[in-house]
CSV table of C-alpha atoms in Angstrom, one decimal:
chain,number,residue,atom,x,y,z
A,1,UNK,CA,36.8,15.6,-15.0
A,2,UNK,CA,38.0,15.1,-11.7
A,3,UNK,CA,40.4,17.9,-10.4
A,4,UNK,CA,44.7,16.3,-9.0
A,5,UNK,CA,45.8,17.9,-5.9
A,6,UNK,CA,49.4,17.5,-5.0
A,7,UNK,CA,50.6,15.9,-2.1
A,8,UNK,CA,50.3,19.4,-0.3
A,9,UNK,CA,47.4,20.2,-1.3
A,10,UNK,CA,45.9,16.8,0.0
A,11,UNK,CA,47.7,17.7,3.2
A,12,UNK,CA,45.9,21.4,3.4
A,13,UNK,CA,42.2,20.2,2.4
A,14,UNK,CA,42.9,17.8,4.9
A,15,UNK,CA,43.5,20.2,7.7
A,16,UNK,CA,41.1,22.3,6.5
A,17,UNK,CA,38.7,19.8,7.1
A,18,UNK,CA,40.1,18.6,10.5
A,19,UNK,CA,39.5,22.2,11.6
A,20,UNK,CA,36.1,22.0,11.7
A,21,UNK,CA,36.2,19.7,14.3
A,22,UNK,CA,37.6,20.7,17.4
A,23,UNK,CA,37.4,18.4,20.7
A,24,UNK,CA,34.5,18.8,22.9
A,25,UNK,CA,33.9,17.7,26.3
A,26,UNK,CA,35.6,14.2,27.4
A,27,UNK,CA,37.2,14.4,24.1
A,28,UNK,CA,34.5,13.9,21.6
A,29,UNK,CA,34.6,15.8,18.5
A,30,UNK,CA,32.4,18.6,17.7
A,31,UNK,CA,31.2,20.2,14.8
A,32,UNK,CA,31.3,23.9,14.6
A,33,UNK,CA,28.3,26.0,14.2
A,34,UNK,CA,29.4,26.9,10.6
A,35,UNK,CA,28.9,23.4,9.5
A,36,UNK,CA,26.3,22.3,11.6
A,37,UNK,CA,23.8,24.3,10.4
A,38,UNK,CA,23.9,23.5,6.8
A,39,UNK,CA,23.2,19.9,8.1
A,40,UNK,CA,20.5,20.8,10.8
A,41,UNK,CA,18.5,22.5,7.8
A,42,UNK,CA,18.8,20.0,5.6
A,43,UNK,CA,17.8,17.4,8.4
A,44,UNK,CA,14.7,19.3,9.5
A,45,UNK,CA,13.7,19.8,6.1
A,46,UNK,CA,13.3,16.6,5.1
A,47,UNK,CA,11.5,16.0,8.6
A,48,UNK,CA,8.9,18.2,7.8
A,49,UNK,CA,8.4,16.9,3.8
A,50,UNK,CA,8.1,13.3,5.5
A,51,UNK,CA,5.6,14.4,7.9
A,52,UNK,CA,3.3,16.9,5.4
A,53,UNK,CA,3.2,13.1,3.1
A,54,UNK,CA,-0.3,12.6,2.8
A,55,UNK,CA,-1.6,9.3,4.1
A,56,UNK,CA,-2.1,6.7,1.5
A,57,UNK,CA,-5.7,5.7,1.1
A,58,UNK,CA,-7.4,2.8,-0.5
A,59,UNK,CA,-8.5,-0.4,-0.7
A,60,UNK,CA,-6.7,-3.1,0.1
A,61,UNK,CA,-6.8,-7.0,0.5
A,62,UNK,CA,-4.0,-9.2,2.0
A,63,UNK,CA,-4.3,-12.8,1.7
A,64,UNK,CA,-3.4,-14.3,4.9
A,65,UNK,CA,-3.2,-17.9,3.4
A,66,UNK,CA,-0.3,-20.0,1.8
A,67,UNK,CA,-2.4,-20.5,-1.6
A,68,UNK,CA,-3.2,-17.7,-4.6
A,69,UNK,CA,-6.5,-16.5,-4.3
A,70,UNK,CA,-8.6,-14.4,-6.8
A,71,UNK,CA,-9.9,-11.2,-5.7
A,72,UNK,CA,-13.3,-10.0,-7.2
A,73,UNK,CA,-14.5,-6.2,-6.1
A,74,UNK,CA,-18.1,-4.7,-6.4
A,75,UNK,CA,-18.9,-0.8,-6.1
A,76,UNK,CA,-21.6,1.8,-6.9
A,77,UNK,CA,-19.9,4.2,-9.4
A,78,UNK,CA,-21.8,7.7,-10.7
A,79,UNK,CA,-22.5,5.9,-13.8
A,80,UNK,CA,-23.8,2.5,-11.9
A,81,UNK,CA,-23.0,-0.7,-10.4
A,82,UNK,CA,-19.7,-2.3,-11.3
A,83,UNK,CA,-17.8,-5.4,-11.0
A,84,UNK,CA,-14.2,-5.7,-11.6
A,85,UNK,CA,-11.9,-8.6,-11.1
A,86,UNK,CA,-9.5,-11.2,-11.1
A,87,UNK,CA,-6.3,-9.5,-8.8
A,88,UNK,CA,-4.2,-12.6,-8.4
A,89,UNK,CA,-2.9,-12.6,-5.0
A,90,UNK,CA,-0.2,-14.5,-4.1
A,91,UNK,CA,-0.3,-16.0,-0.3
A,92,UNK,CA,1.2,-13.8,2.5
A,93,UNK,CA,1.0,-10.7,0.7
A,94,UNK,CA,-1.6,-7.7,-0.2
A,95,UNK,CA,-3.0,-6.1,-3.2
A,96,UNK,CA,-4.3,-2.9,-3.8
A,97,UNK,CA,-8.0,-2.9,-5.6
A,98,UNK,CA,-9.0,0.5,-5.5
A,99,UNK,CA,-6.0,3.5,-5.3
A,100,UNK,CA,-7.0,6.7,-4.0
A,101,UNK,CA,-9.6,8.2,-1.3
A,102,UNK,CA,-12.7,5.5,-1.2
A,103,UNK,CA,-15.6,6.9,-3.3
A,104,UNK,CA,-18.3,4.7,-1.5
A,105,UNK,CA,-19.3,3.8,1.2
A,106,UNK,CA,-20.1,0.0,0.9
A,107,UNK,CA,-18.3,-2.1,-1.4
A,108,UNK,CA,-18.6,-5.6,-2.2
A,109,UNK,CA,-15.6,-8.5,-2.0
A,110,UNK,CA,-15.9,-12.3,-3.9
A,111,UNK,CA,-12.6,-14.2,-3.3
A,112,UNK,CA,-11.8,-17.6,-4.5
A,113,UNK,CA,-8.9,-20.2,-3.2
A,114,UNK,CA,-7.5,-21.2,-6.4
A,115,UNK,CA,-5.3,-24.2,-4.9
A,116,UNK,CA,-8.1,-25.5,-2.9
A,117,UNK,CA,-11.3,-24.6,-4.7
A,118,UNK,CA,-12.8,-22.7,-1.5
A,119,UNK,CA,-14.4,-19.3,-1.4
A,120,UNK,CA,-15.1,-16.2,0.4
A,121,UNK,CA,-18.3,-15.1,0.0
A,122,UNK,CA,-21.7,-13.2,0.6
A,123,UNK,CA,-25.4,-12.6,-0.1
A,124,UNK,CA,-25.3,-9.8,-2.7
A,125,UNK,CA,-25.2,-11.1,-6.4
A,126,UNK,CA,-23.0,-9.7,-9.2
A,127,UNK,CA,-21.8,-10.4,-12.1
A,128,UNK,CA,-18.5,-12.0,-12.5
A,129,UNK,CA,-16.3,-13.3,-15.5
A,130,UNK,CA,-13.6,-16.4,-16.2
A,131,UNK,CA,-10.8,-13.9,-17.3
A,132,UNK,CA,-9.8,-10.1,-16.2
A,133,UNK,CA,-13.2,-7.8,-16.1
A,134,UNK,CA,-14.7,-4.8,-15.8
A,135,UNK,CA,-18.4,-5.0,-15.7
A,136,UNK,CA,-21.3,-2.9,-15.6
A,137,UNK,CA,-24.7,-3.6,-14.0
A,138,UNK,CA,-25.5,-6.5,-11.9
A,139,UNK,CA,-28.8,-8.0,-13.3
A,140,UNK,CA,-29.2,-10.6,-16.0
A,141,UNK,CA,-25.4,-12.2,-15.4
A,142,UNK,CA,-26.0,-15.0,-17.5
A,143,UNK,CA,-27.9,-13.8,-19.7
A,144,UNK,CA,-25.4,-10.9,-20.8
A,145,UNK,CA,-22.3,-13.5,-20.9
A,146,UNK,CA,-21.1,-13.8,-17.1
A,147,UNK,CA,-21.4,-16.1,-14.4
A,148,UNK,CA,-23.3,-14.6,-11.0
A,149,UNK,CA,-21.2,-14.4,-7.5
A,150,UNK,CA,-22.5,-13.8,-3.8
A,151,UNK,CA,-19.9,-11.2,-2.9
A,152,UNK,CA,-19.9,-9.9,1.1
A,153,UNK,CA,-20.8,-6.4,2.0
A,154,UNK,CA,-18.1,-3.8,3.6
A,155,UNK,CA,-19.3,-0.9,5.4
A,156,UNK,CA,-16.6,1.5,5.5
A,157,UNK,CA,-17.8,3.8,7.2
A,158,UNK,CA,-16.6,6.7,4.5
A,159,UNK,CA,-13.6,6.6,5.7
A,160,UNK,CA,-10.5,7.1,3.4
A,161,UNK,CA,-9.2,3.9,3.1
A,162,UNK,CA,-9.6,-0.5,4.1
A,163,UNK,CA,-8.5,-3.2,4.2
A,164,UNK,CA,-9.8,-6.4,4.5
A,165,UNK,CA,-7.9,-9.8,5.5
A,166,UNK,CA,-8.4,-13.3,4.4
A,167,UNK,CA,-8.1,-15.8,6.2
A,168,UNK,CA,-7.6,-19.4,6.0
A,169,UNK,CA,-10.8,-21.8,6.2
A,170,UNK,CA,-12.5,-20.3,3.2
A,171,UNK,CA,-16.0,-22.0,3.1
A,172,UNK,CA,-19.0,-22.0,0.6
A,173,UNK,CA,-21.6,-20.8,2.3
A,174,UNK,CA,-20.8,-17.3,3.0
A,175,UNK,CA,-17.9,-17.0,4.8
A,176,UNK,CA,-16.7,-13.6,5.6
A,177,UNK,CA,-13.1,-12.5,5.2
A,178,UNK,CA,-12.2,-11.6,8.7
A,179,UNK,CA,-10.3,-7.9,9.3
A,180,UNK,CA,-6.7,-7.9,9.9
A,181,UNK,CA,-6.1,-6.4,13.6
A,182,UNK,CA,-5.7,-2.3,14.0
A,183,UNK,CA,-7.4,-1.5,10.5
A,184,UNK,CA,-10.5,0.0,9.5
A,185,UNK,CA,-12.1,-3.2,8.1
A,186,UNK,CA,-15.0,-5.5,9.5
């Protein structure tokens, strides 16, 4: 419920409040210490909670083209190699593959226009799939089910977290994906 006050008491909450002000130099209000604090303590809290955020980390593609591309990524996990894929990603925007602190040190991309049929590319084969997957292993493709894919080498570096750009002019042949300016990707 929300409390009435009278006419008066509007009128002495309301000077109650306007003494907390008092006028400073060249006229401008001040707060008084009383009430300042409160809001100083407040303010530098959440200063120091938005500074002690950790940094986000992990891998990320943007798609620098106006057409959706399918994103394909290759990793060594504990238990093996694996493949997983298709992130749709719409053009101008990004996509995260991998959330979290990079495990590896190399991982592998495979990227595919899907308006105009081109592709990003590389040297190292893996295994790849028509719909969403998750595979492990990257020998006998074919013969286990899938299709095989040249996917491009990322060094990161070990660091934390990438990103890698594409770009338009997607070619067969092994065209990289080219690094967006002032990130950690090559």
């Amino acid at each position: 419920m929300r409390p009435e006050f009278s006419e008066k008491g509007r009128r002495e909450m309301q000077m109650w409040f306007l003494r907390g002000f008092r006028m400073g130099f060249a006229g401008r209000p001040r707060m008084r210490r009383a009430f300042a604090l409160p809001v100083l303590i407040v303010t530098v809290g959440l200063t120091a909670m938005v500074a002690a955020s950790p940094a986000r980390a992990d891998f990320r593609v943007c798609n620098a083209t106006q057409n959706l591309v399918g994103v394909g990524i290759g990793y060594r996990a504990k238990a093996g190699w694996i493949t997983e894929g298709w992130w749709h990603i719409e053009g101008s925007s990004c996509k995260t593959l991998i959330e979290g602190p990079l495990s590896s040190r190399f991982y592998y991309l495979y990227a595919e226009d899907a308006e105009r049929g081109g592709r990003w590319d590389g040297p190292i084969n893996m295994c790849v799939a028509e719909k969403e997957f998750k595979i492990a292993g990257v020998t006998d493709c074919v013969a286990r089910g899938f299709q095989r894919a040249g996917f491009q080498e990322y060094d990161t570096g070990e660091q934390a977290s990438w990103m890698v750009q594409l770009t338009d002019e997607p070619a067969t042949g092994g065209a990289p994906a080219t690094p967006a300016p002032g990130t950690n990707s090559q």
